[in-house]
């Protein structure tokens, strides 16, 4: 029996019993023979595949003494390649190679389809990466751009867009994208298409609050004259099916995710399930930024109200008193023609004292409103600057004791802690009638501990009361809320030796200082779609 005949017999015997696809590859890397399983995996008849280039990398061929073709040792040497013989077919093969026994220039490849398995893995990784991104630094556009890229890679799509409602609630804006190039006038052209009669299926998904899938959408758009303003942009990628999934927050649609599928890709239940999961991640990011913006707007409003009260309680009344003294001077001058020197000195002393008090209060307010000093200087240096400023403008004496670990506090937490300390010192200056303040600050047991203790008259709380008074003024409430934001507490009470102590404890995140950095609140708009009826 000739070697060629023996080769064919051996091949037929191996192929018949092999559980995977088997192919013989020649020295040029082309298919020479395939079993039925291999032809089915390649989605082509065997006679059409013979002579075509195979996708396998033969440079990684196993050594000649590699164990049997399908044993565990060979399986450990699996490689992965992609196979896309024609539009609509994209598969991933895990394969193993071994020289064909009795042949010098041919290689046997055993392979199997792992497309679905790798697809699931990519989707899981995409969801995990996106969840991690939500806790990292970056603006909402950075997060949503990253999310769009994850969706694109996981399902090998042509393009992805994420659109959200703007603050007015009447317009959509692109906040994340991947695939399409950036076009500044995209929405102007989109609205022009709409005026010409083009149907925007994404708005249907938004209004109905459920996914919309449109087969053959790419070809339909290119064939529709109403879409002419966007033909060049939408035609820069090769795509076919289209899906739009709403971003839902507490039963309300706040945006949409548009997915543009490559030719041959079909949108099935699992694909929609994955898009829905990623849309949920996007909705969480949008919701977080919205809530953070509202929280900060509320804080700014409360700060303005507090400033107004402080201005009224101190500066306005003192300036009014200065005006009254000036009026008294005018009355004296009108009655006598000349003002007695003793009266002039008295009024001048009073006006001078009031003016110094007003200046001191104004400097204190400016210092408290100075933006992000704790971010610029670091928490310890910012607190020391506050203490020095307060000591300079008042008669208070300060002792500042700091421990290790303060440098581990990130910018955003540092700003909140700084405001807690500033409020505690402000209360001492305004209410305590104290002469001495001790400030201690350090990290113990993964928590930042801060104490501000004075020797003044003490707060009007019961001796056994330790928690911050629930009905305290805005300042006390703000201290508590700033600490609670990080899972911490603020407690206040009388000191046995007299005076009041304010103690704040704020746990540091286990992930370290990087998790404490500031989070930008304002999204940068890529573009805006104005709805004609104001309701999208």
Short mmCIF file of C-alpha atoms in Angstrom, two decimals:
data_model
loop_
_atom_site.label_atom_id
_atom_site.label_comp_id
_atom_site.label_asym_id
_atom_site.label_seq_id
_atom_site.Cartn_x
_atom_site.Cartn_y
_atom_site.Cartn_z
CA UNK A 1 0.00 0.00 0.00
CA UNK A 2 1.45 3.40 -0.99
CA UNK A 3 2.12 6.13 1.58
CA UNK A 4 -0.59 8.35 0.04
CA UNK A 5 -3.17 5.56 0.34
CA UNK A 6 -2.13 4.82 3.91
CA UNK A 7 -2.39 8.55 4.68
CA UNK A 8 -5.94 8.68 3.30
CA UNK A 9 -6.96 5.55 5.24
CA UNK A 10 -5.42 6.87 8.46
CA UNK A 11 -7.06 10.25 7.91
CA UNK A 12 -10.49 8.74 7.31
CA UNK A 13 -10.19 6.57 10.42
CA UNK A 14 -9.09 9.48 12.64
CA UNK A 15 -11.68 11.88 11.22
CA UNK A 16 -14.52 9.42 11.72
CA UNK A 17 -13.88 9.12 15.46
CA UNK A 18 -12.75 12.69 16.22
CA UNK A 19 -15.21 14.74 18.33
CA UNK A 20 -13.90 18.04 16.92
CA UNK A 21 -13.29 19.44 13.49
CA UNK A 22 -10.13 18.03 11.89
CA UNK A 23 -8.20 19.54 9.00
CA UNK A 24 -4.92 18.74 7.25
CA UNK A 25 -2.95 21.89 6.42
CA UNK A 26 -0.21 21.92 3.79
CA UNK A 27 3.15 23.68 3.96
CA UNK A 28 1.66 26.89 2.52
CA UNK A 29 -0.93 27.07 5.31
CA UNK A 30 -3.84 26.01 3.08
CA UNK A 31 -6.58 23.46 3.68
CA UNK A 32 -5.68 20.09 2.15
CA UNK A 33 -8.36 17.89 3.75
CA UNK A 34 -11.27 18.41 6.17
CA UNK A 35 -13.68 16.12 7.92
CA UNK A 36 -17.41 16.81 7.91
CA UNK A 37 -17.29 18.46 11.34
CA UNK A 38 -14.58 20.88 10.14
CA UNK A 39 -16.54 21.84 7.03
CA UNK A 40 -19.63 22.49 9.16
CA UNK A 41 -17.66 24.68 11.56
CA UNK A 42 -16.22 26.66 8.64
CA UNK A 43 -19.72 27.01 7.12
CA UNK A 44 -18.47 25.91 3.68
CA UNK A 45 -18.41 22.60 1.75
CA UNK A 46 -15.09 20.78 2.10
CA UNK A 47 -14.35 20.90 -1.64
CA UNK A 48 -14.69 24.73 -1.59
CA UNK A 49 -12.30 25.01 1.34
CA UNK A 50 -9.50 22.86 -0.08
CA UNK A 51 -6.80 25.20 -1.36
CA UNK A 52 -8.00 28.19 0.67
CA UNK A 53 -5.83 29.81 3.35
CA UNK A 54 -6.56 28.44 6.82
CA UNK A 55 -6.77 30.75 9.86
CA UNK A 56 -4.44 28.67 12.03
CA UNK A 57 -0.98 29.82 13.07
CA UNK A 58 1.29 26.86 12.25
CA UNK A 59 4.32 28.59 13.74
CA UNK A 60 2.99 27.37 17.07
CA UNK A 61 2.87 23.74 15.95
CA UNK A 62 3.51 21.37 18.79
CA UNK A 63 6.78 19.42 18.93
CA UNK A 64 6.93 16.07 17.16
CA UNK A 65 6.91 14.19 20.44
CA UNK A 66 3.70 15.93 21.66
CA UNK A 67 1.31 13.36 23.25
CA UNK A 68 -1.69 12.05 21.37
CA UNK A 69 -3.73 14.60 19.45
CA UNK A 70 -6.68 14.88 21.80
CA UNK A 71 -5.17 14.26 25.22
CA UNK A 72 -4.97 16.72 28.09
CA UNK A 73 -1.41 17.87 27.43
CA UNK A 74 -2.28 18.91 23.90
CA UNK A 75 -5.45 20.60 25.09
CA UNK A 76 -3.34 22.78 27.33
CA UNK A 77 -1.64 24.14 24.18
CA UNK A 78 -4.86 25.42 22.62
CA UNK A 79 -4.65 28.63 20.64
CA UNK A 80 -7.52 30.83 19.44
CA UNK A 81 -8.08 32.28 15.97
CA UNK A 82 -10.92 33.99 14.13
CA UNK A 83 -12.65 32.80 10.96
CA UNK A 84 -14.70 35.15 8.77
CA UNK A 85 -14.90 33.64 5.26
CA UNK A 86 -17.77 35.88 4.14
CA UNK A 87 -20.06 38.64 5.50
CA UNK A 88 -22.29 37.43 8.30
CA UNK A 89 -19.90 34.69 9.47
CA UNK A 90 -17.53 35.48 12.31
CA UNK A 91 -16.36 32.60 14.46
CA UNK A 92 -13.63 31.95 16.97
CA UNK A 93 -11.88 28.59 16.89
CA UNK A 94 -9.84 27.05 19.70
CA UNK A 95 -7.32 24.74 18.02
CA UNK A 96 -4.41 22.37 18.60
CA UNK A 97 -1.81 21.33 16.03
CA UNK A 98 0.44 18.33 15.45
CA UNK A 99 2.59 17.23 12.51
CA UNK A 100 0.85 14.61 10.38
CA UNK A 101 2.55 11.23 11.09
CA UNK A 102 4.57 10.09 8.08
CA UNK A 103 4.54 13.52 6.42
CA UNK A 104 7.23 16.19 6.44
CA UNK A 105 5.19 19.16 5.31
CA UNK A 106 1.65 18.62 6.55
CA UNK A 107 0.00 19.44 9.87
CA UNK A 108 -3.17 18.14 11.46
CA UNK A 109 -5.33 20.75 13.23
CA UNK A 110 -8.14 19.83 15.65
CA UNK A 111 -10.47 22.75 16.33
CA UNK A 112 -13.80 23.65 17.89
CA UNK A 113 -16.09 26.68 17.88
CA UNK A 114 -15.72 28.78 21.05
CA UNK A 115 -17.51 31.89 19.72
CA UNK A 116 -20.43 31.67 22.13
CA UNK A 117 -18.18 30.90 25.12
CA UNK A 118 -15.83 33.81 24.39
CA UNK A 119 -18.78 36.03 23.64
CA UNK A 120 -20.23 35.36 27.08
CA UNK A 121 -16.83 35.97 28.66
CA UNK A 122 -16.46 39.30 26.88
CA UNK A 123 -19.92 40.35 28.03
CA UNK A 124 -19.16 39.46 31.64
CA UNK A 125 -15.85 41.34 31.45
CA UNK A 126 -17.62 44.33 29.88
CA UNK A 127 -20.15 44.50 32.70
CA UNK A 128 -17.44 44.11 35.35
CA UNK A 129 -15.22 46.78 33.79
CA UNK A 130 -18.14 49.16 33.49
CA UNK A 131 -19.14 48.63 37.13
CA UNK A 132 -15.56 49.38 38.16
CA UNK A 133 -15.52 52.47 35.98
CA UNK A 134 -18.52 53.89 37.84
CA UNK A 135 -16.41 54.07 41.00
CA UNK A 136 -13.37 55.61 39.32
CA UNK A 137 -12.42 59.15 38.53
CA UNK A 138 -13.68 60.87 35.42
CA UNK A 139 -16.62 62.82 34.08
CA UNK A 140 -19.89 61.25 33.03
CA UNK A 141 -18.80 61.51 29.39
CA UNK A 142 -15.60 59.60 30.18
CA UNK A 143 -17.58 56.85 31.90
CA UNK A 144 -20.18 56.56 29.13
CA UNK A 145 -17.54 56.64 26.40
CA UNK A 146 -15.79 53.75 28.15
CA UNK A 147 -19.09 51.89 28.50
CA UNK A 148 -19.83 52.34 24.79
CA UNK A 149 -16.41 50.91 23.94
CA UNK A 150 -17.02 47.90 26.17
CA UNK A 151 -20.32 47.16 24.41
CA UNK A 152 -18.62 47.57 21.03
CA UNK A 153 -15.82 45.14 21.89
CA UNK A 154 -17.97 42.59 23.69
CA UNK A 155 -20.41 42.08 20.80
CA UNK A 156 -18.07 43.16 17.97
CA UNK A 157 -20.55 45.81 16.88
CA UNK A 158 -20.07 48.50 14.28
CA UNK A 159 -20.96 51.41 16.58
CA UNK A 160 -22.63 52.37 19.87
CA UNK A 161 -24.19 55.65 21.03
CA UNK A 162 -25.44 56.57 24.51
CA UNK A 163 -27.79 59.56 24.73
CA UNK A 164 -29.19 61.13 27.89
CA UNK A 165 -31.68 63.83 28.78
CA UNK A 166 -30.24 67.23 29.52
CA UNK A 167 -31.06 69.18 32.69
CA UNK A 168 -34.20 70.66 31.13
CA UNK A 169 -35.60 67.20 30.45
CA UNK A 170 -36.67 68.20 26.94
CA UNK A 171 -33.57 67.36 24.89
CA UNK A 172 -31.30 64.41 24.22
CA UNK A 173 -27.54 64.73 24.06
CA UNK A 174 -24.84 62.27 23.01
CA UNK A 175 -22.86 61.52 26.16
CA UNK A 176 -20.98 58.39 25.07
CA UNK A 177 -20.03 56.91 21.71
CA UNK A 178 -17.76 54.40 19.99
CA UNK A 179 -17.38 53.48 16.33
CA UNK A 180 -18.67 56.53 14.49
CA UNK A 181 -16.37 59.51 14.11
CA UNK A 182 -17.33 62.66 15.97
CA UNK A 183 -19.49 64.99 13.89
CA UNK A 184 -20.13 68.38 15.56
CA UNK A 185 -23.27 69.06 13.50
CA UNK A 186 -24.71 65.55 13.87
CA UNK A 187 -27.90 66.67 15.60
CA UNK A 188 -28.47 69.56 13.22
CA UNK A 189 -28.36 67.05 10.38
CA UNK A 190 -30.51 64.59 12.32
CA UNK A 191 -33.19 67.23 12.83
CA UNK A 192 -32.99 68.10 9.15
CA UNK A 193 -33.60 64.42 8.35
CA UNK A 194 -36.59 64.45 10.67
CA UNK A 195 -38.03 67.51 8.93
CA UNK A 196 -37.69 65.68 5.63
CA UNK A 197 -39.79 62.83 6.98
CA UNK A 198 -37.19 60.42 8.38
CA UNK A 199 -38.41 58.21 11.21
CA UNK A 200 -36.22 58.21 14.33
CA UNK A 201 -36.78 54.75 15.80
CA UNK A 202 -34.70 55.58 18.89
CA UNK A 203 -37.41 58.01 19.98
CA UNK A 204 -39.88 55.15 19.79
CA UNK A 205 -37.74 53.16 22.25
CA UNK A 206 -37.53 56.22 24.51
CA UNK A 207 -41.28 56.88 24.49
CA UNK A 208 -42.35 53.24 24.83
CA UNK A 209 -39.64 52.54 27.43
CA UNK A 210 -38.80 49.22 25.81
CA UNK A 211 -36.17 48.01 23.30
CA UNK A 212 -36.72 48.52 19.59
CA UNK A 213 -34.97 46.26 17.04
CA UNK A 214 -34.92 47.16 13.34
CA UNK A 215 -33.52 44.63 10.79
CA UNK A 216 -31.71 45.92 7.69
CA UNK A 217 -31.74 49.46 9.06
CA UNK A 218 -28.42 50.49 7.53
CA UNK A 219 -29.47 49.72 3.95
CA UNK A 220 -32.88 51.36 4.49
CA UNK A 221 -31.30 54.60 5.71
CA UNK A 222 -28.89 54.76 2.78
CA UNK A 223 -31.78 54.18 0.35
CA UNK A 224 -34.07 56.80 1.95
CA UNK A 225 -33.69 60.34 0.49
CA UNK A 226 -34.95 61.79 3.80
CA UNK A 227 -31.68 60.65 5.42
CA UNK A 228 -29.49 62.33 2.79
CA UNK A 229 -27.90 64.84 5.26
CA UNK A 230 -26.49 61.90 7.24
CA UNK A 231 -25.74 59.47 4.40
CA UNK A 232 -22.00 60.18 4.48
CA UNK A 233 -21.74 59.93 8.26
CA UNK A 234 -23.92 56.84 8.68
CA UNK A 235 -22.25 55.24 5.66
CA UNK A 236 -18.70 55.50 6.98
CA UNK A 237 -19.24 52.17 8.77
CA UNK A 238 -20.59 48.91 7.39
CA UNK A 239 -23.64 48.10 9.53
CA UNK A 240 -27.02 46.47 9.11
CA UNK A 241 -29.35 45.79 12.07
CA UNK A 242 -30.14 48.48 14.64
CA UNK A 243 -31.30 48.26 18.26
CA UNK A 244 -32.23 50.99 20.70
CA UNK A 245 -32.58 50.29 24.43
CA UNK A 246 -33.91 52.85 26.94
CA UNK A 247 -31.99 53.85 30.06
CA UNK A 248 -34.45 53.42 32.92
CA UNK A 249 -34.25 55.01 36.37
CA UNK A 250 -37.09 54.29 38.81
CA UNK A 251 -39.53 53.59 36.00
CA UNK A 252 -38.60 56.69 34.00
CA UNK A 253 -36.62 56.79 30.76
CA UNK A 254 -33.63 59.13 31.06
CA UNK A 255 -31.79 58.20 27.88
CA UNK A 256 -31.22 55.55 25.24
CA UNK A 257 -28.44 53.26 24.02
CA UNK A 258 -28.19 52.77 20.27
CA UNK A 259 -26.37 49.70 18.92
CA UNK A 260 -25.38 49.38 15.24
CA UNK A 261 -24.67 45.76 14.28
CA UNK A 262 -22.16 44.56 11.70
CA UNK A 263 -23.53 42.80 8.60
CA UNK A 264 -24.66 39.26 9.36
CA UNK A 265 -25.23 39.89 13.06
CA UNK A 266 -28.74 39.12 14.25
CA UNK A 267 -30.23 40.57 17.44
CA UNK A 268 -31.55 37.77 19.62
CA UNK A 269 -32.84 37.57 23.21
CA UNK A 270 -29.36 37.16 24.73
CA UNK A 271 -28.05 40.17 22.84
CA UNK A 272 -30.94 42.29 24.07
CA UNK A 273 -30.37 40.99 27.59
CA UNK A 274 -26.72 42.11 27.43
CA UNK A 275 -27.64 45.52 25.99
CA UNK A 276 -30.22 45.91 28.74
CA UNK A 277 -27.60 45.13 31.40
CA UNK A 278 -25.20 47.70 29.95
CA UNK A 279 -28.01 50.25 29.63
CA UNK A 280 -28.70 49.69 33.34
CA UNK A 281 -25.05 50.43 34.09
CA UNK A 282 -25.28 53.63 32.07
CA UNK A 283 -28.48 54.60 33.89
CA UNK A 284 -26.76 54.10 37.26
CA UNK A 285 -23.95 56.43 36.18
CA UNK A 286 -26.39 59.08 34.95
CA UNK A 287 -28.49 58.79 38.10
CA UNK A 288 -25.44 59.14 40.34
CA UNK A 289 -24.29 62.31 38.56
CA UNK A 290 -27.82 63.75 38.69
CA UNK A 291 -28.17 63.08 42.42
CA UNK A 292 -24.69 64.45 43.10
CA UNK A 293 -25.50 67.61 41.16
CA UNK A 294 -28.74 68.09 43.11
CA UNK A 295 -26.95 67.47 46.39
CA UNK A 296 -24.36 70.09 45.61
CA UNK A 297 -26.96 72.57 44.39
CA UNK A 298 -28.79 72.10 47.68
CA UNK A 299 -25.56 72.56 49.62
CA UNK A 300 -24.81 75.77 47.72
CA UNK A 301 -28.32 77.07 48.41
CA UNK A 302 -27.96 76.30 52.11
CA UNK A 303 -24.55 77.98 52.16
CA UNK A 304 -26.10 81.09 50.61
CA UNK A 305 -28.89 81.07 53.19
CA UNK A 306 -26.39 80.73 55.99
CA UNK A 307 -24.29 83.56 54.56
CA UNK A 308 -27.40 85.76 54.39
CA UNK A 309 -28.20 85.00 58.05
CA UNK A 310 -24.64 85.71 59.15
CA UNK A 311 -24.58 88.95 57.21
CA UNK A 312 -27.84 90.01 58.81
CA UNK A 313 -26.90 88.92 62.33
CA UNK A 314 -23.51 90.60 62.41
CA UNK A 315 -22.34 92.77 59.56
CA UNK A 316 -25.67 94.35 58.59
CA UNK A 317 -26.47 95.25 62.18
CA UNK A 318 -22.98 96.62 62.76
CA UNK A 319 -23.06 98.72 59.60
CA UNK A 320 -26.50 99.98 60.69
CA UNK A 321 -24.95 101.00 64.02
CA UNK A 322 -22.17 102.85 62.19
CA UNK A 323 -24.82 104.71 60.21
CA UNK A 324 -26.66 105.64 63.41
CA UNK A 325 -23.45 107.01 64.92
CA UNK A 326 -22.81 109.10 61.80
CA UNK A 327 -26.39 110.40 62.02
CA UNK A 328 -25.81 111.32 65.69
CA UNK A 329 -22.75 113.30 64.64
CA UNK A 330 -24.86 115.18 62.10
CA UNK A 331 -27.56 115.96 64.68
CA UNK A 332 -25.02 117.30 67.17
CA UNK A 333 -23.45 119.49 64.52
CA UNK A 334 -26.80 120.92 63.46
CA UNK A 335 -27.78 121.81 67.03
CA UNK A 336 -24.62 123.49 68.30
CA UNK A 337 -22.77 124.53 65.19
CA UNK A 338 -19.67 122.86 66.65
CA UNK A 339 -19.44 119.29 67.96
CA UNK A 340 -17.89 118.87 71.43
CA UNK A 341 -14.50 117.15 71.30
CA UNK A 342 -15.55 114.59 73.93
CA UNK A 343 -18.56 113.55 71.86
CA UNK A 344 -16.43 113.34 68.71
CA UNK A 345 -13.91 111.05 70.43
CA UNK A 346 -16.68 108.84 71.83
CA UNK A 347 -18.43 108.48 68.47
CA UNK A 348 -15.10 108.00 66.64
CA UNK A 349 -14.09 105.22 69.07
CA UNK A 350 -17.45 103.49 68.60
CA UNK A 351 -17.32 103.79 64.80
CA UNK A 352 -13.73 102.53 64.79
CA UNK A 353 -14.59 99.54 66.95
CA UNK A 354 -17.62 98.67 64.84
CA UNK A 355 -15.56 99.02 61.63
CA UNK A 356 -12.88 96.65 62.95
CA UNK A 357 -15.55 94.13 63.93
CA UNK A 358 -17.15 94.32 60.49
CA UNK A 359 -13.75 93.86 58.83
CA UNK A 360 -12.97 90.85 61.04
CA UNK A 361 -16.31 89.22 60.25
CA UNK A 362 -15.90 89.86 56.52
CA UNK A 363 -12.43 88.31 56.54
CA UNK A 364 -13.79 85.26 58.35
CA UNK A 365 -16.54 84.84 55.75
CA UNK A 366 -14.10 85.22 52.87
CA UNK A 367 -11.84 82.59 54.44
CA UNK A 368 -14.74 80.15 54.87
CA UNK A 369 -15.86 80.69 51.27
CA UNK A 370 -12.35 80.35 49.84
CA UNK A 371 -12.74 77.53 47.27
CA UNK A 372 -11.18 74.11 47.79
CA UNK A 373 -8.30 75.19 50.01
CA UNK A 374 -8.07 71.64 51.35
CA UNK A 375 -7.67 70.34 47.81
CA UNK A 376 -4.90 72.79 46.98
CA UNK A 377 -2.93 72.55 50.23
CA UNK A 378 -3.80 69.14 51.60
CA UNK A 379 -6.02 68.66 54.64
CA UNK A 380 -3.42 69.27 57.33
CA UNK A 381 -2.02 72.45 55.76
CA UNK A 382 -5.53 73.78 55.06
CA UNK A 383 -6.58 73.26 58.68
CA UNK A 384 -3.40 74.93 59.96
CA UNK A 385 -4.05 77.90 57.63
CA UNK A 386 -7.59 78.15 59.02
CA UNK A 387 -6.30 78.03 62.60
CA UNK A 388 -3.66 80.71 61.93
CA UNK A 389 -6.23 82.99 60.30
CA UNK A 390 -8.69 82.55 63.16
CA UNK A 391 -6.02 83.15 65.82
CA UNK A 392 -4.89 86.29 64.00
CA UNK A 393 -8.35 87.87 63.92
CA UNK A 394 -9.51 86.72 67.38
CA UNK A 395 -8.04 86.34 70.84
CA UNK A 396 -8.27 82.52 70.72
CA UNK A 397 -5.20 80.39 71.35
CA UNK A 398 -4.90 77.09 69.46
CA UNK A 399 -3.04 73.84 70.00
CA UNK A 400 -2.96 71.62 66.89
CA UNK A 401 -1.93 67.98 67.25
CA UNK A 402 -1.76 65.82 64.10
CA UNK A 403 -0.99 62.15 63.68
CA UNK A 404 0.07 59.99 60.75
CA UNK A 405 -2.09 58.87 57.84
CA UNK A 406 -3.74 62.21 57.06
CA UNK A 407 -2.05 62.22 53.65
CA UNK A 408 -4.18 59.15 52.75
CA UNK A 409 -7.33 61.29 52.70
CA UNK A 410 -8.42 62.09 49.15
CA UNK A 411 -9.47 65.50 47.85
CA UNK A 412 -13.24 65.22 48.11
CA UNK A 413 -13.26 63.72 51.60
CA UNK A 414 -10.64 66.28 52.69
CA UNK A 415 -12.94 69.09 51.58
CA UNK A 416 -15.83 67.73 53.68
CA UNK A 417 -13.62 67.19 56.75
CA UNK A 418 -12.17 70.69 56.35
CA UNK A 419 -15.71 72.13 56.33
CA UNK A 420 -16.57 70.18 59.49
CA UNK A 421 -13.52 71.61 61.26
CA UNK A 422 -14.25 75.13 59.93
CA UNK A 423 -17.84 74.96 61.20
CA UNK A 424 -16.71 73.73 64.63
CA UNK A 425 -14.18 76.59 64.93
CA UNK A 426 -16.76 79.08 63.66
CA UNK A 427 -19.13 77.98 66.45
CA UNK A 428 -16.40 78.39 69.04
CA UNK A 429 -15.69 81.95 67.86
CA UNK A 430 -19.34 82.91 67.71
CA UNK A 431 -20.87 81.16 70.72
CA UNK A 432 -18.39 79.54 73.11
CA UNK A 433 -16.81 82.56 74.83
CA UNK A 434 -13.65 80.46 74.92
CA UNK A 435 -9.98 81.41 75.20
CA UNK A 436 -8.31 78.15 74.14
CA UNK A 437 -9.02 75.47 71.51
CA UNK A 438 -7.32 72.10 71.08
CA UNK A 439 -7.57 70.45 67.66
CA UNK A 440 -6.49 66.83 67.21
CA UNK A 441 -6.46 65.00 63.89
CA UNK A 442 -5.12 61.61 62.80
CA UNK A 443 -5.93 58.20 61.31
CA UNK A 444 -6.70 55.26 63.60
CA UNK A 445 -8.06 51.85 62.57
CA UNK A 446 -8.65 53.00 58.95
CA UNK A 447 -10.72 55.98 60.09
CA UNK A 448 -9.91 59.68 60.20
CA UNK A 449 -10.56 61.03 63.71
CA UNK A 450 -10.90 64.77 64.36
CA UNK A 451 -11.58 66.52 67.68
CA UNK A 452 -12.16 70.23 68.27
CA UNK A 453 -12.35 71.01 72.02
CA UNK A 454 -12.71 74.43 73.65
CA UNK A 455 -12.72 75.78 77.23
CA UNK A 456 -15.79 77.94 76.78
CA UNK A 457 -19.27 77.99 78.28
CA UNK A 458 -20.36 74.73 76.65
CA UNK A 459 -23.40 73.92 74.55
CA UNK A 460 -26.88 73.64 76.00
CA UNK A 461 -27.09 69.84 75.88
CA UNK A 462 -27.76 67.32 78.62
CA UNK A 463 -24.77 65.81 80.36
CA UNK A 464 -25.42 62.35 78.95
CA UNK A 465 -26.12 63.51 75.40
CA UNK A 466 -23.40 62.44 72.97
CA UNK A 467 -25.02 62.51 69.55
CA UNK A 468 -25.11 65.68 67.49
CA UNK A 469 -28.40 67.45 68.29
CA UNK A 470 -30.92 66.39 65.62
CA UNK A 471 -32.50 69.85 65.59
CA UNK A 472 -29.35 71.90 65.59
CA UNK A 473 -28.87 74.85 63.28
CA UNK A 474 -27.78 74.59 59.70
CA UNK A 475 -24.11 74.45 60.65
CA UNK A 476 -24.51 71.45 62.94
CA UNK A 477 -26.74 69.68 60.43
CA UNK A 478 -24.22 70.31 57.67
CA UNK A 479 -21.44 68.79 59.80
CA UNK A 480 -23.46 65.64 60.37
CA UNK A 481 -24.43 65.30 56.70
CA UNK A 482 -20.85 65.77 55.50
CA UNK A 483 -19.66 62.98 57.81
CA UNK A 484 -22.58 60.66 56.99
CA UNK A 485 -21.83 61.01 53.30
CA UNK A 486 -18.70 58.91 53.94
CA UNK A 487 -20.30 56.59 56.49
CA UNK A 488 -18.93 58.60 59.41
CA UNK A 489 -20.34 60.33 62.48
CA UNK A 490 -20.11 63.64 64.32
CA UNK A 491 -20.70 63.70 68.06
CA UNK A 492 -20.82 66.71 70.38
CA UNK A 493 -20.89 67.04 74.14
CA UNK A 494 -19.74 68.92 77.22
CA UNK A 495 -16.23 68.40 78.49
CA UNK A 496 -15.88 67.43 82.18
CA UNK A 497 -13.44 70.29 82.71
CA UNK A 498 -15.73 72.73 80.93
CA UNK A 499 -16.35 73.70 77.37
CA UNK A 500 -17.50 71.69 74.36
CA UNK A 501 -15.91 68.98 72.25
CA UNK A 502 -16.82 68.07 68.67
CA UNK A 503 -15.62 64.64 67.54
CA UNK A 504 -15.81 63.45 63.93
CA UNK A 505 -14.90 59.96 62.75
CA UNK A 506 -14.84 59.20 59.01
CA UNK A 507 -13.80 55.72 57.78
CA UNK A 508 -11.31 55.54 54.92
CA UNK A 509 -12.31 53.30 51.99
CA UNK A 510 -10.58 49.93 51.89
CA UNK A 511 -9.52 50.59 48.30
CA UNK A 512 -7.17 53.34 49.38
CA UNK A 513 -6.76 57.02 48.69
CA UNK A 514 -7.55 56.78 44.99
CA UNK A 515 -11.18 56.09 45.73
CA UNK A 516 -11.52 59.37 47.55
CA UNK A 517 -10.68 61.73 44.74
CA UNK A 518 -13.17 64.28 43.54
CA UNK A 519 -15.88 63.49 41.03
CA UNK A 520 -16.72 66.17 38.43
CA UNK A 521 -20.39 66.95 38.48
CA UNK A 522 -20.96 68.56 35.14
CA UNK A 523 -21.17 66.57 31.88
CA UNK A 524 -19.69 68.00 28.74
CA UNK A 525 -22.28 67.99 25.97
CA UNK A 526 -21.37 66.33 22.68
CA UNK A 527 -24.55 67.55 21.03
CA UNK A 528 -28.22 68.18 21.65
CA UNK A 529 -31.40 67.01 20.00
CA UNK A 530 -34.26 69.45 20.44
CA UNK A 531 -37.66 67.82 20.31
CA UNK A 532 -40.26 69.83 18.46
CA UNK A 533 -42.98 68.97 20.94
CA UNK A 534 -40.71 69.35 24.00
CA UNK A 535 -41.35 65.75 25.00
CA UNK A 536 -39.08 63.82 22.62
#
